[in-house]
Amino acid sequence: MNHWAFVIAAYALVGAATAALILWSYLSMRGAEADADAAKRRR
Amino acid sequence: MHGYANPARFLKLARPATGWLLVSGIMLVLGGFYGGLFITPPDYLQGNTVRILYIHVPAAWLAMAGWASIAAASISQLVWRHPLAAVAGRAIAPAGALFAALCLATGSIWGRPAWGTWWEWDGRLTSMLILLFLYLGYIALASAERERGGDGRMAALFGLVGAVNLPIIHYSVLWWRTLHQGQSISITQGSSIAPELLWPLPLTMLGFTAIFAAVVLMRMRTELARQKLEARLRRSAAE
């Protein structure tokens, strides 16, 4: 049994999921803070 | 803790900390990945599958530490009415759920070549699956409470009661000796893993913890910005 296929699958899964979590959190934060700043400027 | 009860004071600290934690976390994880994949030797018994250790253990640690943090935030909310505690709980839950799912998935991928099976109803695996379901329940309850304008007290109670599962996960390998191996690293007894295999683990543990903290800060900042916007819109509508 080739163990590397299992190792690569596990690392790819963790890398992709962590990157997606970071990206989602970052984009949500940027969007929410930009909306709050825009509303503050409009007043 | 109450020094940071003021969201403005919290944000003053959180803004620079987010970037530092994220960049240092990514660098540590990449260093750990490189060491774990290309430098450490294969294990004499498990071969190259032992390399899954460097991602599986941090995922398990963060899944459990995430719920412990939710329980601490719940106490802070219920006892001291800390205004950021509910925000922190809601911010931690999705990241904790993701790492609980990753712990189960990487354990399953490791289990197939090591044990000959993807899944077994073993004490450790089952209690970790229950933790994932607890996270999903917490997310659903906290979202429903927030939409109904509640103060998040039900979610806090749920977070506190769910912490009962943490010692069960920790001691499951001692109470039910089935398929999952026993504890390899202990604060009091040290490690039974060879040092040439062990050294990338602290890098990925620290790195993923820093990334987790950065994600929690980003999600807290998101929620605080949304609360600020909602309050502003309500004030504008009232004028």
mmCIF file of C-alpha atoms in Angstrom:
data_model
loop_
_atom_site.group_PDB
_atom_site.id
_atom_site.type_symbol
_atom_site.label_atom_id
_atom_site.label_comp_id
_atom_site.label_asym_id
_atom_site.label_seq_id
_atom_site.Cartn_x
_atom_site.Cartn_y
_atom_site.Cartn_z
ATOM 1 C CA MET A 1 0.000 0.000 0.000
ATOM 2 C CA ASN A 2 1.406 3.400 -1.012
ATOM 3 C CA HIS A 3 1.264 5.520 2.162
ATOM 4 C CA TRP A 4 2.097 8.776 0.385
ATOM 5 C CA ALA A 5 -1.355 8.923 -1.244
ATOM 6 C CA PHE A 6 -2.952 9.002 2.239
ATOM 7 C CA VAL A 7 -0.432 11.566 3.533
ATOM 8 C CA ILE A 8 -0.947 13.885 0.534
ATOM 9 C CA ALA A 9 -4.747 13.579 0.793
ATOM 10 C CA ALA A 10 -4.662 14.502 4.514
ATOM 11 C CA TYR A 11 -2.328 17.498 4.019
ATOM 12 C CA ALA A 12 -4.289 18.754 0.979
ATOM 13 C CA LEU A 13 -7.557 18.559 2.914
ATOM 14 C CA VAL A 14 -6.199 20.413 5.954
ATOM 15 C CA GLY A 15 -4.382 23.020 3.810
ATOM 16 C CA ALA A 16 -7.443 23.728 1.636
ATOM 17 C CA ALA A 17 -9.885 23.845 4.572
ATOM 18 C CA THR A 18 -7.632 26.159 6.630
ATOM 19 C CA ALA A 19 -7.041 28.463 3.641
ATOM 20 C CA ALA A 20 -10.810 28.602 2.976
ATOM 21 C CA LEU A 21 -11.490 29.432 6.662
ATOM 22 C CA ILE A 22 -8.912 32.247 6.650
ATOM 23 C CA LEU A 23 -10.196 33.664 3.350
ATOM 24 C CA TRP A 24 -13.855 33.515 4.404
ATOM 25 C CA SER A 25 -13.102 35.176 7.771
ATOM 26 C CA TYR A 26 -10.914 37.863 6.175
ATOM 27 C CA LEU A 27 -13.391 38.757 3.409
ATOM 28 C CA SER A 28 -16.328 38.848 5.867
ATOM 29 C CA MET A 29 -14.321 41.123 8.189
ATOM 30 C CA ARG A 30 -13.246 43.473 5.387
ATOM 31 C CA GLY A 31 -16.834 43.685 4.073
ATOM 32 C CA ALA A 32 -18.392 44.309 7.499
ATOM 33 C CA GLU A 33 -15.801 46.934 8.522
ATOM 34 C CA ALA A 34 -16.127 48.714 5.143
ATOM 35 C CA ASP A 35 -19.940 48.819 5.511
ATOM 36 C CA ALA A 36 -19.646 50.178 9.075
ATOM 37 C CA ASP A 37 -17.127 52.842 7.977
ATOM 38 C CA ALA A 38 -19.308 53.855 4.997
ATOM 39 C CA ALA A 39 -22.350 54.250 7.268
ATOM 40 C CA LYS A 40 -20.263 56.347 9.695
ATOM 41 C CA ARG A 41 -19.094 58.649 6.860
ATOM 42 C CA ARG A 42 -22.655 59.093 5.531
ATOM 43 C CA ARG A 43 -23.828 60.635 8.819
ATOM 44 C CA MET B 1 -10.677 40.652 31.362
ATOM 45 C CA HIS B 2 -13.054 43.480 32.144
ATOM 46 C CA GLY B 3 -10.425 45.934 30.915
ATOM 47 C CA TYR B 4 -11.310 44.676 27.413
ATOM 48 C CA ALA B 5 -15.083 44.740 27.999
ATOM 49 C CA ASN B 6 -15.152 47.959 26.025
ATOM 50 C CA PRO B 7 -15.325 46.986 22.302
ATOM 51 C CA ALA B 8 -13.284 50.077 21.295
ATOM 52 C CA ARG B 9 -10.450 49.056 23.639
ATOM 53 C CA PHE B 10 -10.675 45.453 22.443
ATOM 54 C CA LEU B 11 -10.496 46.558 18.782
ATOM 55 C CA LYS B 12 -7.434 48.680 19.487
ATOM 56 C CA LEU B 13 -5.638 45.516 20.569
ATOM 57 C CA ALA B 14 -7.290 43.117 18.085
ATOM 58 C CA ARG B 15 -6.469 45.086 14.904
ATOM 59 C CA PRO B 16 -2.658 44.758 15.067
ATOM 60 C CA ALA B 17 -2.818 41.310 16.734
ATOM 61 C CA THR B 18 -4.833 39.802 13.843
ATOM 62 C CA GLY B 19 -2.113 40.365 11.241
ATOM 63 C CA TRP B 20 0.752 39.303 13.501
ATOM 64 C CA LEU B 21 -1.000 36.091 14.548
ATOM 65 C CA LEU B 22 -1.989 35.238 10.981
ATOM 66 C CA VAL B 23 1.446 35.802 9.424
ATOM 67 C CA SER B 24 3.384 34.054 12.220
ATOM 68 C CA GLY B 25 0.875 31.178 12.225
ATOM 69 C CA ILE B 26 1.151 30.613 8.459
ATOM 70 C CA MET B 27 4.969 30.706 8.632
ATOM 71 C CA LEU B 28 5.101 28.223 11.517
ATOM 72 C CA VAL B 29 2.655 25.860 9.800
ATOM 73 C CA LEU B 30 4.603 25.987 6.516
ATOM 74 C CA GLY B 31 7.837 25.266 8.436
ATOM 75 C CA GLY B 32 6.166 22.356 10.239
ATOM 76 C CA PHE B 33 4.741 21.000 6.956
ATOM 77 C CA TYR B 34 8.184 21.136 5.330
ATOM 78 C CA GLY B 35 9.840 19.397 8.277
ATOM 79 C CA GLY B 36 7.066 16.822 8.600
ATOM 80 C CA LEU B 37 6.902 15.967 4.897
ATOM 81 C CA PHE B 38 10.543 16.222 3.769
ATOM 82 C CA ILE B 39 12.961 16.132 6.721
ATOM 83 C CA THR B 40 11.703 13.659 9.348
ATOM 84 C CA PRO B 41 12.341 9.956 8.679
ATOM 85 C CA PRO B 42 9.476 7.455 8.239
ATOM 86 C CA ASP B 43 8.440 5.544 11.367
ATOM 87 C CA TYR B 44 9.840 1.997 11.642
ATOM 88 C CA LEU B 45 6.334 0.544 12.070
ATOM 89 C CA GLN B 46 3.866 3.009 10.484
ATOM 90 C CA GLY B 47 6.098 4.146 7.613
ATOM 91 C CA ASN B 48 5.201 7.492 6.022
ATOM 92 C CA THR B 49 1.663 7.598 7.476
ATOM 93 C CA VAL B 50 3.193 8.892 10.724
ATOM 94 C CA ARG B 51 3.511 12.275 8.944
ATOM 95 C CA ILE B 52 -0.276 12.728 9.400
ATOM 96 C CA LEU B 53 0.559 13.232 13.111
ATOM 97 C CA TYR B 54 1.656 16.841 12.414
ATOM 98 C CA ILE B 55 -1.818 17.859 11.235
ATOM 99 C CA HIS B 56 -4.024 15.424 13.156
ATOM 100 C CA VAL B 57 -2.785 16.359 16.659
ATOM 101 C CA PRO B 58 -3.145 20.169 16.183
ATOM 102 C CA ALA B 59 -6.666 19.622 14.774
ATOM 103 C CA ALA B 60 -7.627 17.540 17.848
ATOM 104 C CA TRP B 61 -6.052 20.095 20.213
ATOM 105 C CA LEU B 62 -7.877 23.032 18.589
ATOM 106 C CA ALA B 63 -11.227 21.209 18.515
ATOM 107 C CA MET B 64 -10.951 20.619 22.282
ATOM 108 C CA ALA B 65 -9.348 23.982 23.149
ATOM 109 C CA GLY B 66 -12.053 25.696 21.072
ATOM 110 C CA TRP B 67 -14.831 24.162 23.176
ATOM 111 C CA ALA B 68 -12.926 24.898 26.401
ATOM 112 C CA SER B 69 -12.769 28.556 25.254
ATOM 113 C CA ILE B 70 -16.514 28.521 24.506
ATOM 114 C CA ALA B 71 -17.111 27.180 28.038
ATOM 115 C CA ALA B 72 -14.865 29.926 29.514
ATOM 116 C CA ALA B 73 -16.712 32.575 27.457
ATOM 117 C CA SER B 74 -20.036 31.099 28.640
ATOM 118 C CA ILE B 75 -18.998 31.416 32.306
ATOM 119 C CA SER B 76 -17.840 34.970 31.632
ATOM 120 C CA GLN B 77 -21.191 35.765 30.024
ATOM 121 C CA LEU B 78 -23.401 34.088 32.619
ATOM 122 C CA VAL B 79 -21.503 35.165 35.762
ATOM 123 C CA TRP B 80 -19.922 38.523 34.894
ATOM 124 C CA ARG B 81 -22.111 39.508 31.907
ATOM 125 C CA HIS B 82 -18.987 40.318 29.898
ATOM 126 C CA PRO B 83 -20.290 42.128 26.773
ATOM 127 C CA LEU B 84 -17.809 40.440 24.417
ATOM 128 C CA ALA B 85 -18.269 36.895 25.762
ATOM 129 C CA ALA B 86 -21.224 35.959 23.524
ATOM 130 C CA VAL B 87 -19.418 37.496 20.518
ATOM 131 C CA ALA B 88 -16.331 35.410 21.353
ATOM 132 C CA GLY B 89 -18.371 32.200 21.699
ATOM 133 C CA ARG B 90 -20.053 32.732 18.329
ATOM 134 C CA ALA B 91 -16.674 33.549 16.728
ATOM 135 C CA ILE B 92 -14.952 30.428 18.088
ATOM 136 C CA ALA B 93 -17.646 27.896 17.144
ATOM 137 C CA PRO B 94 -17.230 27.646 13.315
ATOM 138 C CA ALA B 95 -13.416 27.400 13.579
ATOM 139 C CA GLY B 96 -13.704 24.785 16.334
ATOM 140 C CA ALA B 97 -16.246 22.802 14.273
ATOM 141 C CA LEU B 98 -13.930 22.870 11.258
ATOM 142 C CA PHE B 99 -10.971 21.551 13.274
ATOM 143 C CA ALA B 100 -13.151 18.842 14.881
ATOM 144 C CA ALA B 101 -14.186 17.748 11.356
ATOM 145 C CA LEU B 102 -10.529 17.867 10.200
ATOM 146 C CA CYS B 103 -9.465 15.794 13.213
ATOM 147 C CA LEU B 104 -12.033 13.125 12.305
ATOM 148 C CA ALA B 105 -11.152 13.234 8.592
ATOM 149 C CA THR B 106 -7.363 13.049 9.064
ATOM 150 C CA GLY B 107 -7.810 10.340 11.704
ATOM 151 C CA SER B 108 -9.912 8.361 9.256
ATOM 152 C CA ILE B 109 -7.321 8.800 6.469
ATOM 153 C CA TRP B 110 -4.604 7.694 8.931
ATOM 154 C CA GLY B 111 -6.730 4.789 10.189
ATOM 155 C CA ARG B 112 -7.166 3.141 6.775
ATOM 156 C CA PRO B 113 -3.476 2.206 6.273
ATOM 157 C CA ALA B 114 -2.668 1.913 10.012
ATOM 158 C CA TRP B 115 -5.712 -0.015 11.300
ATOM 159 C CA GLY B 116 -7.196 -1.320 8.027
ATOM 160 C CA THR B 117 -10.459 0.608 8.520
ATOM 161 C CA TRP B 118 -11.746 4.137 7.863
ATOM 162 C CA TRP B 119 -13.940 4.183 10.961
ATOM 163 C CA GLU B 120 -14.521 2.266 14.191
ATOM 164 C CA TRP B 121 -17.004 3.036 16.992
ATOM 165 C CA ASP B 122 -14.069 3.435 19.374
ATOM 166 C CA GLY B 123 -14.356 5.630 22.525
ATOM 167 C CA ARG B 124 -12.023 8.387 21.262
ATOM 168 C CA LEU B 125 -13.502 8.541 17.738
ATOM 169 C CA THR B 126 -17.102 8.504 18.975
ATOM 170 C CA SER B 127 -16.546 11.184 21.650
ATOM 171 C CA MET B 128 -14.816 13.405 19.041
ATOM 172 C CA LEU B 129 -17.783 12.896 16.673
ATOM 173 C CA ILE B 130 -20.080 13.974 19.533
ATOM 174 C CA LEU B 131 -17.930 17.131 19.925
ATOM 175 C CA LEU B 132 -18.503 17.931 16.232
ATOM 176 C CA PHE B 133 -22.278 17.540 16.725
ATOM 177 C CA LEU B 134 -22.091 19.747 19.845
ATOM 178 C CA TYR B 135 -20.391 22.463 17.758
ATOM 179 C CA LEU B 136 -23.110 22.234 15.098
ATOM 180 C CA GLY B 137 -25.796 22.441 17.792
ATOM 181 C CA TYR B 138 -24.107 25.462 19.384
ATOM 182 C CA ILE B 139 -23.837 27.267 16.014
ATOM 183 C CA ALA B 140 -27.524 26.633 15.258
ATOM 184 C CA LEU B 141 -28.657 27.696 18.752
ATOM 185 C CA ALA B 142 -26.482 30.840 18.869
ATOM 186 C CA SER B 143 -27.633 31.916 15.361
ATOM 187 C CA ALA B 144 -31.294 31.346 16.211
ATOM 188 C CA GLU B 145 -30.949 33.299 19.461
ATOM 189 C CA ARG B 146 -29.171 36.173 17.712
ATOM 190 C CA GLU B 147 -31.862 36.374 14.994
ATOM 191 C CA ARG B 148 -34.571 36.534 17.663
ATOM 192 C CA GLY B 149 -32.690 39.329 19.437
ATOM 193 C CA GLY B 150 -31.827 37.196 22.483
ATOM 194 C CA ASP B 151 -28.824 37.742 24.730
ATOM 195 C CA GLY B 152 -27.246 34.345 23.930
ATOM 196 C CA ARG B 153 -27.884 32.881 27.389
ATOM 197 C CA MET B 154 -29.240 29.565 26.049
ATOM 198 C CA ALA B 155 -26.168 29.108 23.847
ATOM 199 C CA ALA B 156 -23.943 29.919 26.844
ATOM 200 C CA LEU B 157 -25.688 27.249 28.946
ATOM 201 C CA PHE B 158 -25.299 24.791 26.075
ATOM 202 C CA GLY B 159 -21.591 25.678 25.827
ATOM 203 C CA LEU B 160 -21.133 25.047 29.535
ATOM 204 C CA VAL B 161 -22.996 21.714 29.592
ATOM 205 C CA GLY B 162 -21.181 20.524 26.441
ATOM 206 C CA ALA B 163 -17.829 20.896 28.251
ATOM 207 C CA VAL B 164 -18.670 17.619 30.036
ATOM 208 C CA ASN B 165 -17.556 15.908 26.814
ATOM 209 C CA LEU B 166 -13.962 17.249 27.082
ATOM 210 C CA PRO B 167 -12.743 14.963 29.925
ATOM 211 C CA ILE B 168 -14.578 12.075 28.228
ATOM 212 C CA ILE B 169 -12.530 12.664 25.046
ATOM 213 C CA HIS B 170 -9.304 13.013 27.049
ATOM 214 C CA TYR B 171 -9.741 9.882 29.164
ATOM 215 C CA SER B 172 -11.522 7.774 26.510
ATOM 216 C CA VAL B 173 -8.275 6.001 25.567
ATOM 217 C CA LEU B 174 -7.842 4.917 29.205
ATOM 218 C CA TRP B 175 -11.476 4.055 29.957
ATOM 219 C CA TRP B 176 -12.203 2.119 26.758
ATOM 220 C CA ARG B 177 -9.042 0.483 25.444
ATOM 221 C CA THR B 178 -10.204 -0.286 21.904
ATOM 222 C CA LEU B 179 -8.519 0.840 18.674
ATOM 223 C CA HIS B 180 -7.180 4.370 19.197
ATOM 224 C CA GLN B 181 -3.689 4.443 20.686
ATOM 225 C CA GLY B 182 -3.080 5.743 24.203
ATOM 226 C CA GLN B 183 -1.572 9.105 25.090
ATOM 227 C CA SER B 184 1.884 9.626 23.483
ATOM 228 C CA ILE B 185 2.620 13.093 24.908
ATOM 229 C CA SER B 186 2.034 14.095 28.536
ATOM 230 C CA ILE B 187 2.962 17.243 30.470
ATOM 231 C CA THR B 188 4.119 15.181 33.463
ATOM 232 C CA GLN B 189 5.641 12.141 31.716
ATOM 233 C CA GLY B 190 7.051 13.746 28.569
ATOM 234 C CA SER B 191 6.809 12.140 25.138
ATOM 235 C CA SER B 192 7.130 8.542 23.978
ATOM 236 C CA ILE B 193 7.720 9.739 20.382
ATOM 237 C CA ALA B 194 11.343 9.757 19.133
ATOM 238 C CA PRO B 195 12.777 13.339 19.101
ATOM 239 C CA GLU B 196 13.712 13.104 15.388
ATOM 240 C CA LEU B 197 10.024 12.519 14.610
ATOM 241 C CA LEU B 198 8.619 14.909 17.207
ATOM 242 C CA TRP B 199 10.230 18.295 16.439
ATOM 243 C CA PRO B 200 7.852 19.534 13.648
ATOM 244 C CA LEU B 201 4.852 18.957 15.943
ATOM 245 C CA PRO B 202 5.391 22.047 18.182
ATOM 246 C CA LEU B 203 5.699 24.154 15.002
ATOM 247 C CA THR B 204 2.343 23.015 13.597
ATOM 248 C CA MET B 205 0.704 23.105 17.061
ATOM 249 C CA LEU B 206 1.793 26.722 17.629
ATOM 250 C CA GLY B 207 1.142 27.721 14.022
ATOM 251 C CA PHE B 208 -2.395 26.347 13.835
ATOM 252 C CA THR B 209 -3.147 27.842 17.280
ATOM 253 C CA ALA B 210 -2.022 31.291 16.057
ATOM 254 C CA ILE B 211 -4.141 30.902 12.876
ATOM 255 C CA PHE B 212 -7.128 29.835 15.004
ATOM 256 C CA ALA B 213 -6.684 32.900 17.244
ATOM 257 C CA ALA B 214 -6.418 35.176 14.177
ATOM 258 C CA VAL B 215 -9.607 33.682 12.694
ATOM 259 C CA VAL B 216 -11.453 34.186 16.010
ATOM 260 C CA LEU B 217 -10.307 37.836 16.137
ATOM 261 C CA MET B 218 -11.380 38.387 12.511
ATOM 262 C CA ARG B 219 -14.816 36.895 13.210
ATOM 263 C CA MET B 220 -15.199 38.975 16.398
ATOM 264 C CA ARG B 221 -14.277 42.117 14.457
ATOM 265 C CA THR B 222 -16.852 41.151 11.796
ATOM 266 C CA GLU B 223 -19.605 40.783 14.370
ATOM 267 C CA LEU B 224 -18.695 44.015 16.179
ATOM 268 C CA ALA B 225 -18.724 45.923 12.862
ATOM 269 C CA ARG B 226 -22.150 44.451 12.015
ATOM 270 C CA GLN B 227 -23.493 45.380 15.470
ATOM 271 C CA LYS B 228 -22.167 48.923 15.019
ATOM 272 C CA LEU B 229 -23.840 49.162 11.584
ATOM 273 C CA GLU B 230 -27.154 47.789 12.884
ATOM 274 C CA ALA B 231 -27.128 50.267 15.803
ATOM 275 C CA ARG B 232 -26.408 53.146 13.404
ATOM 276 C CA LEU B 233 -29.227 52.081 11.063
ATOM 277 C CA ARG B 234 -31.640 51.819 14.014
ATOM 278 C CA ARG B 235 -30.659 55.309 15.190
ATOM 279 C CA SER B 236 -31.111 56.697 11.650
ATOM 280 C CA ALA B 237 -34.554 55.087 11.355
ATOM 281 C CA ALA B 238 -35.611 56.526 14.727
ATOM 282 C CA GLU B 239 -34.565 60.110 13.824
#
